[in-house]
XYZ file of C-alpha atoms in Angstrom:
283
model
C -17.987 -1.971 -8.084
C -17.887 1.589 -6.753
C -16.908 4.601 -8.863
C -13.544 4.990 -7.132
C -12.608 1.431 -8.094
C -13.830 1.953 -11.678
C -11.660 5.048 -11.851
C -8.707 3.064 -10.550
C -9.078 0.486 -13.338
C -9.255 3.205 -16.011
C -6.217 5.008 -14.645
C -4.274 1.784 -14.032
C -4.761 0.915 -17.690
C -3.591 4.379 -18.740
C -0.564 4.462 -16.430
C 0.598 1.025 -17.589
C 0.338 2.214 -21.184
C 2.344 5.364 -20.457
C 5.052 3.386 -18.645
C 5.377 1.101 -21.665
C 5.319 3.964 -24.191
C 6.992 6.699 -22.180
C 9.352 7.721 -24.991
C 6.362 8.427 -27.237
C 4.852 10.821 -24.634
C 1.219 9.913 -25.408
C -1.068 12.916 -25.081
C -4.496 13.299 -23.484
C -6.363 12.389 -26.676
C -4.452 9.120 -27.068
C -5.000 8.103 -23.431
C -8.687 8.965 -23.537
C -9.268 7.034 -26.758
C -7.632 3.900 -25.293
C -10.226 3.734 -22.500
C -13.125 4.781 -24.744
C -13.713 8.153 -23.098
C -13.757 11.687 -24.443
C -10.681 13.753 -23.503
C -12.899 15.930 -21.275
C -14.429 12.953 -19.428
C -11.068 11.215 -19.083
C -9.498 14.346 -17.584
C -12.432 14.652 -15.160
C -12.177 10.985 -14.078
C -8.438 11.345 -13.617
C -8.771 14.470 -11.482
C -11.499 12.835 -9.374
C -9.227 9.885 -8.570
C -5.832 11.577 -8.379
C -6.656 15.187 -7.560
C -4.329 16.443 -10.300
C -4.162 16.350 -14.093
C -2.738 13.318 -15.936
C 0.343 15.345 -16.895
C 1.018 16.361 -13.280
C 0.392 12.836 -12.019
C 2.808 11.288 -14.514
C 5.568 13.561 -13.234
C 5.233 11.776 -9.883
C 6.046 8.350 -11.375
C 9.401 9.398 -12.835
C 12.804 8.366 -11.512
C 13.766 12.047 -11.366
C 10.955 12.831 -8.960
C 11.722 9.749 -6.880
C 15.348 10.817 -6.533
C 14.176 14.232 -5.358
C 11.982 12.642 -2.702
C 14.872 10.487 -1.500
C 17.010 13.604 -1.050
C 14.234 15.335 0.863
C 13.580 12.354 3.157
C 15.682 11.046 6.011
C 14.246 8.064 7.796
C 16.654 8.261 10.700
C 15.762 11.908 11.341
C 12.088 11.083 10.903
C 12.241 8.160 13.301
C 13.838 10.037 16.140
C 12.622 13.624 15.735
C 8.883 13.380 15.057
C 6.691 13.691 18.121
C 3.923 11.232 18.804
C 1.311 13.887 18.094
C 2.685 14.431 14.599
C 0.435 13.390 11.731
C 3.620 12.250 10.024
C 3.612 9.273 12.382
C 0.099 8.345 11.310
C 0.717 4.660 10.617
C 2.857 4.266 13.715
C -0.039 5.545 15.793
C -3.024 3.625 14.463
C -1.411 0.252 13.719
C -0.427 -2.093 16.543
C 1.765 -5.115 15.760
C 1.465 -8.351 17.733
C 3.464 -11.497 16.969
C 1.947 -14.923 16.416
C 4.045 -17.613 18.086
C 6.048 -20.078 15.922
C 3.965 -22.918 17.391
C 0.704 -21.283 16.307
C 2.076 -20.745 12.814
C 3.390 -24.317 12.523
C -0.065 -25.621 13.412
C -1.296 -23.899 10.246
C -3.914 -21.823 12.028
C -5.442 -24.780 13.843
C -7.979 -23.443 16.345
C -8.259 -20.092 14.531
C -11.497 -18.882 13.032
C -10.570 -16.592 10.153
C -13.069 -14.108 8.767
C -12.448 -12.852 5.270
C -13.967 -10.043 3.276
C -13.282 -8.438 -0.089
C -13.897 -4.738 -0.669
C -13.008 -2.139 -3.316
C -10.454 0.602 -2.737
C -8.826 3.386 -4.720
C -5.990 0.964 -5.526
C -7.995 -2.125 -6.482
C -9.782 -4.986 -4.734
C -8.583 -5.848 -1.218
C -8.827 -9.189 0.557
C -8.955 -8.700 4.330
C -8.489 -11.654 6.719
C -8.768 -11.484 10.507
C -9.105 -13.576 13.650
C -10.293 -12.556 17.114
C -6.669 -11.569 17.818
C -6.441 -9.057 14.980
C -5.832 -8.594 11.255
C -3.868 -11.520 9.809
C -3.589 -10.439 6.189
C -4.465 -7.516 3.934
C -3.737 -8.072 0.262
C -4.451 -6.382 -3.047
C -5.903 -9.082 -5.290
C -6.664 -9.505 -8.967
C -9.097 -12.395 -8.425
C -10.854 -13.542 -5.246
C -10.118 -17.214 -5.918
C -6.382 -16.681 -6.268
C -6.233 -14.324 -3.276
C -7.985 -16.760 -0.936
C -6.014 -19.722 -2.288
C -2.674 -17.972 -1.625
C -3.686 -16.927 1.898
C -5.115 -20.338 2.816
C -1.719 -21.892 2.119
C -0.396 -20.170 5.246
C -3.338 -21.201 7.435
C -4.591 -24.496 5.936
C -6.007 -25.780 9.231
C -7.992 -22.682 10.168
C -11.764 -22.439 9.895
C -12.593 -19.923 7.171
C -15.769 -17.858 7.199
C -16.873 -14.957 5.058
C -17.854 -12.031 7.273
C -17.003 -8.681 8.767
C -16.087 -7.189 12.138
C -15.508 -3.852 13.835
C -11.821 -4.012 12.875
C -12.796 -4.656 9.257
C -15.024 -1.579 9.350
C -12.120 0.565 10.589
C -9.966 -0.543 7.689
C -12.716 -0.093 5.102
C -13.481 3.377 6.459
C -9.806 4.269 6.123
C -9.441 3.020 2.545
C -12.826 4.235 1.294
C -13.513 7.374 3.350
C -10.001 8.188 4.641
C -11.277 8.160 8.214
C -8.536 7.702 10.806
C -9.606 5.132 13.452
C -9.883 6.392 17.011
C -8.240 3.248 18.409
C -5.289 1.313 16.936
C -5.897 -1.507 14.478
C -4.362 -4.726 15.872
C -2.266 -6.723 13.413
C -1.645 -10.328 14.448
C 1.242 -11.510 12.272
C 3.806 -14.240 12.047
C 7.371 -13.199 11.351
C 10.925 -13.511 12.566
C 12.380 -11.008 15.018
C 14.281 -9.421 12.129
C 11.158 -9.130 9.980
C 9.283 -7.409 12.807
C 12.129 -4.892 13.171
C 11.875 -4.098 9.473
C 8.076 -3.861 9.483
C 8.104 -1.560 12.521
C 10.657 0.639 10.764
C 8.364 0.868 7.731
C 5.622 2.255 9.970
C 7.794 5.289 10.639
C 7.959 6.423 6.995
C 5.503 9.339 6.703
C 3.174 9.691 3.766
C 4.936 11.570 0.989
C 8.386 10.333 1.996
C 10.452 7.648 0.324
C 13.498 5.820 1.599
C 15.881 3.122 0.396
C 16.570 -0.403 1.565
C 19.823 0.941 2.963
C 17.927 3.538 4.993
C 15.820 0.798 6.574
C 18.928 -1.254 7.341
C 20.500 1.793 8.999
C 17.349 2.515 10.987
C 17.405 -0.970 12.560
C 21.172 -0.595 13.165
C 22.147 -3.363 10.760
C 23.642 -1.387 7.838
C 25.056 -4.438 6.069
C 21.689 -6.226 5.960
C 20.196 -4.504 2.897
C 19.507 -7.771 1.059
C 17.825 -9.276 4.132
C 15.800 -6.069 4.514
C 14.566 -6.469 0.941
C 13.502 -10.053 1.665
C 11.671 -8.997 4.844
C 9.864 -6.236 2.969
C 8.800 -8.762 0.338
C 7.252 -10.891 3.112
C 5.137 -8.033 4.491
C 1.586 -9.451 4.726
C -0.196 -6.112 5.247
C -0.529 -3.947 2.143
C -0.424 -0.159 2.497
C -0.959 -0.001 6.292
C 2.601 -1.283 6.650
C 3.865 1.006 3.883
C 6.506 -1.076 2.123
C 5.539 0.783 -1.073
C 7.552 3.759 0.244
C 10.864 1.898 -0.078
C 12.656 2.194 -3.426
C 16.126 1.698 -4.867
C 18.931 4.202 -4.289
C 18.952 4.908 -8.054
C 15.384 6.199 -7.884
C 13.979 3.116 -9.599
C 10.801 2.001 -7.879
C 11.759 -1.669 -7.635
C 9.505 -4.647 -7.021
C 6.243 -4.949 -5.115
C 4.445 -8.170 -4.227
C 1.151 -6.618 -5.313
C 2.380 -5.443 -8.746
C 5.202 -2.888 -9.262
C 2.900 -0.636 -11.314
C 0.468 -0.456 -8.387
C 3.405 0.664 -6.227
C 4.162 3.506 -8.665
C 0.515 4.532 -8.647
C 0.221 4.543 -4.852
C 3.379 6.648 -4.486
C 2.161 9.090 -7.124
C -1.346 9.167 -5.601
C 0.114 10.048 -2.189
C 2.188 12.786 -3.782
C -0.849 14.168 -5.577
C -2.805 14.287 -2.313
C 0.002 16.184 -0.605
C 0.293 18.637 -3.481
C -3.458 19.238 -3.737
C -4.746 22.340 -1.902
C -7.857 20.354 -0.919
C -5.868 17.471 0.497
C -7.664 15.757 3.393
C -4.950 13.256 4.252
C -1.895 13.657 6.426
């Protein structure tokens, strides 16, 4: 387990505690004691992972801050005004979506050789699954056994092999070193036409921006389809690269997340901390 992942586990534990005991406003000493660190060491670990102090970071996970971000963001303006050279369109530029046919999906992956690999990231363990056509699945997992079991249910007839590839390396370099790939990462996914519209709209949400389910519905020109949008977002098989974590409720509440709602809060706050840090290396 690398140090970044160890830091994530320490901070995850602390954030979950704060969310459960927010009214008590636990201080630095209390948080440090819970993870068996000195206040000085805890503060150092926190700054290494988040780039800001615990107090500053916790401001980013509040409903008040989320509401502010919603006011500052406009997905429709973002979608149609940002140029292709803009770093704000980062995900739109280095992720390429390709659809698996219904027949291929119904055959349960028959004829596919799926390579899988688990690697640590700043947000927890990731299970990465790919075929020669592209990335099939990218999931945050709590246990390898459960992660593979859940993914195999979708492709029960595929041949599964543990291994890596050049596309895997691109993704690991992005999550672990924040290196932007020089060529797009191909995603080979099964979904309905509506789901693909929603997923492509998610790609246009820049880092540091949040939007609502209604915003996504408006962006695909189906304003009455907010519930269906929520369902499509919940079916997103690619964590983080298709940034469904940037969609929250109109009220400012963060809402659900298939990979743990608290992880969603932490990713949003982590992105905010990177944007607010003077030494930020991400766009």
